[in-house]
Every structure is written in structure tokens, then in C-alpha cells.
mmCIF file of C-alpha atoms in Angstrom:
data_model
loop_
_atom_site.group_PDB
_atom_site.id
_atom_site.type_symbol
_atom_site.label_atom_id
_atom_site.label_comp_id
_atom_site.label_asym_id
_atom_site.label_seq_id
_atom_site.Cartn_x
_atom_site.Cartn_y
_atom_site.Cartn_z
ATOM 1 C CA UNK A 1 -1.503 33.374 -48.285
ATOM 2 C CA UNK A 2 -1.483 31.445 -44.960
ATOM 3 C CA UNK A 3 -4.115 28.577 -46.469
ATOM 4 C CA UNK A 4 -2.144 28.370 -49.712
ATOM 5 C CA UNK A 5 1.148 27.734 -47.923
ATOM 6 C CA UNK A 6 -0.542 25.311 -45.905
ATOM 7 C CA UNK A 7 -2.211 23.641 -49.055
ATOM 8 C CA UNK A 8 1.016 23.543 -51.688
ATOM 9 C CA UNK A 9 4.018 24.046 -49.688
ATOM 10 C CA UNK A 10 5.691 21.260 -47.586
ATOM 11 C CA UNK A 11 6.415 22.032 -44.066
ATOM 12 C CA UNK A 12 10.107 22.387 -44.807
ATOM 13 C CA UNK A 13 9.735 25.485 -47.354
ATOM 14 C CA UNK A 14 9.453 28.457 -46.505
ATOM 15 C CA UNK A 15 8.330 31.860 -48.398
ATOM 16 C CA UNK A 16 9.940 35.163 -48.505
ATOM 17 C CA UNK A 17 8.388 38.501 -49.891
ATOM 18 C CA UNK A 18 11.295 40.565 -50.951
ATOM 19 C CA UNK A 19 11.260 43.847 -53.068
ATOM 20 C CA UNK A 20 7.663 42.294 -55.170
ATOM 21 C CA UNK A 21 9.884 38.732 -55.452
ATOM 22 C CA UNK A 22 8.383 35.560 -53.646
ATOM 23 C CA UNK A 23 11.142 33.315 -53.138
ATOM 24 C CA UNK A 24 10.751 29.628 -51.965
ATOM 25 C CA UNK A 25 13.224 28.189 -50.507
ATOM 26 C CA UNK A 26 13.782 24.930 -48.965
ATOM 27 C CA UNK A 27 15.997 25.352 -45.866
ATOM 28 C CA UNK A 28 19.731 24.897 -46.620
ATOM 29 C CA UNK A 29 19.292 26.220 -50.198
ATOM 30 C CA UNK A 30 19.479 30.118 -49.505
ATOM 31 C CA UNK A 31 22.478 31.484 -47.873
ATOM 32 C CA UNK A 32 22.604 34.382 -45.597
ATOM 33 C CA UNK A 33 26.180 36.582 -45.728
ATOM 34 C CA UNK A 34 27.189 38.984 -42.731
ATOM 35 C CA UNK A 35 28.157 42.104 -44.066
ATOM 36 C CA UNK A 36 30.325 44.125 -41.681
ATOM 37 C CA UNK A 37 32.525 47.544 -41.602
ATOM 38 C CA UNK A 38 30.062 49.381 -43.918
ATOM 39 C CA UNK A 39 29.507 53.225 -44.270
ATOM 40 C CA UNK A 40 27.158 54.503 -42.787
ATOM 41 C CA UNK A 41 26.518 56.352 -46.138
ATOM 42 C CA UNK A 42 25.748 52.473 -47.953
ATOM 43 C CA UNK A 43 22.491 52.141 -48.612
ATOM 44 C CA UNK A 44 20.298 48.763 -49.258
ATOM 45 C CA UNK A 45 20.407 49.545 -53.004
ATOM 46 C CA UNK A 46 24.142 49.897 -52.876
ATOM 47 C CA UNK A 47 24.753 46.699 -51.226
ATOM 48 C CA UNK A 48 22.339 44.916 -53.391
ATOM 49 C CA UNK A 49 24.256 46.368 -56.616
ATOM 50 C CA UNK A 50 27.389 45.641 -55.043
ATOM 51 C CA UNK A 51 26.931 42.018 -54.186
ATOM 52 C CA UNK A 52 24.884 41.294 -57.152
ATOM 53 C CA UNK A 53 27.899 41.063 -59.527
ATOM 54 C CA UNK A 54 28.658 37.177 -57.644
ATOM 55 C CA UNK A 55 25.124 35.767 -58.331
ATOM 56 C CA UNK A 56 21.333 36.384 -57.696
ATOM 57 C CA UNK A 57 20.900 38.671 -54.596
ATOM 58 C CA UNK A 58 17.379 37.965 -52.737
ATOM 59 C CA UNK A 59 17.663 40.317 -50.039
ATOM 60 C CA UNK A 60 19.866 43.132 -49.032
ATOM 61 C CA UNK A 61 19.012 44.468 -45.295
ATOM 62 C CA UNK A 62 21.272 47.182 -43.409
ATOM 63 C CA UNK A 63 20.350 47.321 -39.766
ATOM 64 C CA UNK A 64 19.843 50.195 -38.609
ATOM 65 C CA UNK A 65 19.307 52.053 -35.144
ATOM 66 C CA UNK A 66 15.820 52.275 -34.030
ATOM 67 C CA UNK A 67 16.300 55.607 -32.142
ATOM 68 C CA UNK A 68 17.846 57.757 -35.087
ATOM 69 C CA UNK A 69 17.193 55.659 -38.055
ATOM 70 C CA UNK A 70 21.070 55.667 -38.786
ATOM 71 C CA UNK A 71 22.933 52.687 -40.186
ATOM 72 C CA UNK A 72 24.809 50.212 -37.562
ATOM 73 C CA UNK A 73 27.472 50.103 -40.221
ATOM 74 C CA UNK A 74 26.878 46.069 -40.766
ATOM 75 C CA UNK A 75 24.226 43.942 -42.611
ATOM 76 C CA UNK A 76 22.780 41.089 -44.001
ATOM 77 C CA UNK A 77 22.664 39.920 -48.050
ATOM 78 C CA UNK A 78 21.176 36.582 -48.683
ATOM 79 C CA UNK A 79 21.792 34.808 -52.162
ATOM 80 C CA UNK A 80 19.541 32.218 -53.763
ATOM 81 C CA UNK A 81 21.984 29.501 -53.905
ATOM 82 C CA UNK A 82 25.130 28.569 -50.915
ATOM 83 C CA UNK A 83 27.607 28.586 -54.411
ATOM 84 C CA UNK A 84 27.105 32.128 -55.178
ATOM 85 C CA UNK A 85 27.828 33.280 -51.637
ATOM 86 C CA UNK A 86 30.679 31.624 -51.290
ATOM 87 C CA UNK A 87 32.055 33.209 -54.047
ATOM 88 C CA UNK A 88 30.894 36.680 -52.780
ATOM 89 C CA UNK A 89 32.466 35.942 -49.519
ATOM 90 C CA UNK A 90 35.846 34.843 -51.347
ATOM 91 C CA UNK A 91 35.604 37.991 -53.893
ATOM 92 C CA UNK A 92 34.162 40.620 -51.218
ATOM 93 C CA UNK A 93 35.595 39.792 -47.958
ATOM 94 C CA UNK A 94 38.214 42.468 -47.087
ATOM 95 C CA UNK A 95 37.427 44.746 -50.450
ATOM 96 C CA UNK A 96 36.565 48.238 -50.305
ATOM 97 C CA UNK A 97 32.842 49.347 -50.629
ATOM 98 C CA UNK A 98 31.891 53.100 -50.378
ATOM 99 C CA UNK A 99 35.259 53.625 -48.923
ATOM 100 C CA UNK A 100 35.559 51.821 -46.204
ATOM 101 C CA UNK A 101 36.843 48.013 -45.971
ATOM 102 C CA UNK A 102 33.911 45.144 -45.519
ATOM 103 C CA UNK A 103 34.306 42.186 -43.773
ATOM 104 C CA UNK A 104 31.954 39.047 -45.190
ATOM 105 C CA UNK A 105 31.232 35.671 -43.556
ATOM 106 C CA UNK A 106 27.972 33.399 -43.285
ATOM 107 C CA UNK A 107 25.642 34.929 -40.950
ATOM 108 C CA UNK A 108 25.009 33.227 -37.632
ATOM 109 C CA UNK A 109 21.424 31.999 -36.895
ATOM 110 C CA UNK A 110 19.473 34.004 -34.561
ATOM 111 C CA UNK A 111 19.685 33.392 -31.210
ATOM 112 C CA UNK A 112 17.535 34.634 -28.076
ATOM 113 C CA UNK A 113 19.341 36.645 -26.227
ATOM 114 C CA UNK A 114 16.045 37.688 -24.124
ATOM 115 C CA UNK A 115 17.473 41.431 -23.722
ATOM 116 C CA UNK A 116 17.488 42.574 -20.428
ATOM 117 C CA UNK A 117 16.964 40.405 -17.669
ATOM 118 C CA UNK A 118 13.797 41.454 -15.624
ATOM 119 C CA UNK A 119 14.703 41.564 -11.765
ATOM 120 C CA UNK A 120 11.716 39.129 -10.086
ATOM 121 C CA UNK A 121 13.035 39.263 -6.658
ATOM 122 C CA UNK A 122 16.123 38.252 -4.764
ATOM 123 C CA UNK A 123 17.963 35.208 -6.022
ATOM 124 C CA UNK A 124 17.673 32.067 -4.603
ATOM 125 C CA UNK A 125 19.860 30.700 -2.059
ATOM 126 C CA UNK A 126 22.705 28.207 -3.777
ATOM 127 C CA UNK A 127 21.533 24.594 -3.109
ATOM 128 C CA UNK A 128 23.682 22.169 -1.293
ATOM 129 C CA UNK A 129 24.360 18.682 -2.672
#
């Protein structure tokens, strides 16, 4: 898979495996939507079937805790074009969904937050100017 990407694909394009879908997508053209407020009863196939009435649904990911497996009560759905999630976020944002009011926006790119700091030490002495 690597050498074909390398071979067809332009630098720019990504690939996403997704439920037995590949999905290119050239970076701006998919559009990740923040899902928050969910039940912790909503499952991924929910979501999906929920969201999927606004337009083509590529992924639907609940996080979940990695100690006991139990939904975080927000996640992700990403759409295969920026028109259909706006109009998810216009027709979804503040509607019920399993009973419990959801909250929709564009999601936020990663950022590294690095966890916990690792103490190296005591911290070096201020520097005067």
C-alpha cells in the first residue's frame, strides 16, 4: 500500500481505510464534525445512521475510555464534502439524539499536548537581562 501511495498519489492526498471504504481525499475536501453531549448508550452505528441523513458519512468514531471501554459521551463524524457538514452542523447542532441534546461544531486539529510533563530535575534559575 505504502509503494502505491508513493507511486499514484500526490503528496497532498491522503488515504483513509474506513469500514472496507478507501477514501482519498485531498486536504480541505473532507470535513471533520465534533460531536458532543452524547449518551453513553450511542453507539458508532447510531451516529453514523444519525448523521447520514445530511450527506455521505466517511467515518463515525466515539471516543471512548481506555480503562473501562465506556463512551466519553463526545465524538467525531467526518463527511466527504465541507457542504454536507455544514448542513449537519446547522440541522444537528442542539437536536436530540438517543435522548440527550448534542452539540456539533468543526472539530479542532490535533494538537500535542505532550501529557504529563516528566520532572528532569530542578528548574533553572530565571535569567537576568
Amino acid at each position: 500500500m505504502a509503494a502505491l501511495r508513493k507511486l499514484l498519489l500526490p503528496k497532498s492526498t491522503s488515504v483513509v481505510i474506513s469500514n472496507s471504504v478507501i477514501f482519498l481525499s485531498r486536504r480541505g475536501i473532507a470535513s471533520k464534525l465534533f460531536v458532543g453531549g452524547l449518551s453513553f448508550y450511542t453507539t458508532e452505528k447510531a451516529l453514523s445512521e444519525a448523521f447520514s441523513q445530511h450527506g455521505q458519512v466517511i467515518e463515525a468514531k466515539i471516543v471512548t475510555d481506555r480503562v473501562s471501554d465506556r463512551s466519553k459521551g463526545f465524538g467525531f463524524v467526518t463527511y466527504a464534502s465541507e457542504d454536507e457538514a455544514e448542513k449537519a452542523l446547522q440541522e444537528m447542532n442542539g437536536k436530540p439524539l438517543n435522548g440527550r441534546v448534542v452539540f456539533v461544531d468543526y472539530a479542532k486539529p490535533k494538537t500535542d499536548a505532550g501529557g504529563m510533563p516528566i520532572a528532569r530535575g530542578p528548574p533553572e534559575p530565571p535569567v537576568e537581562q
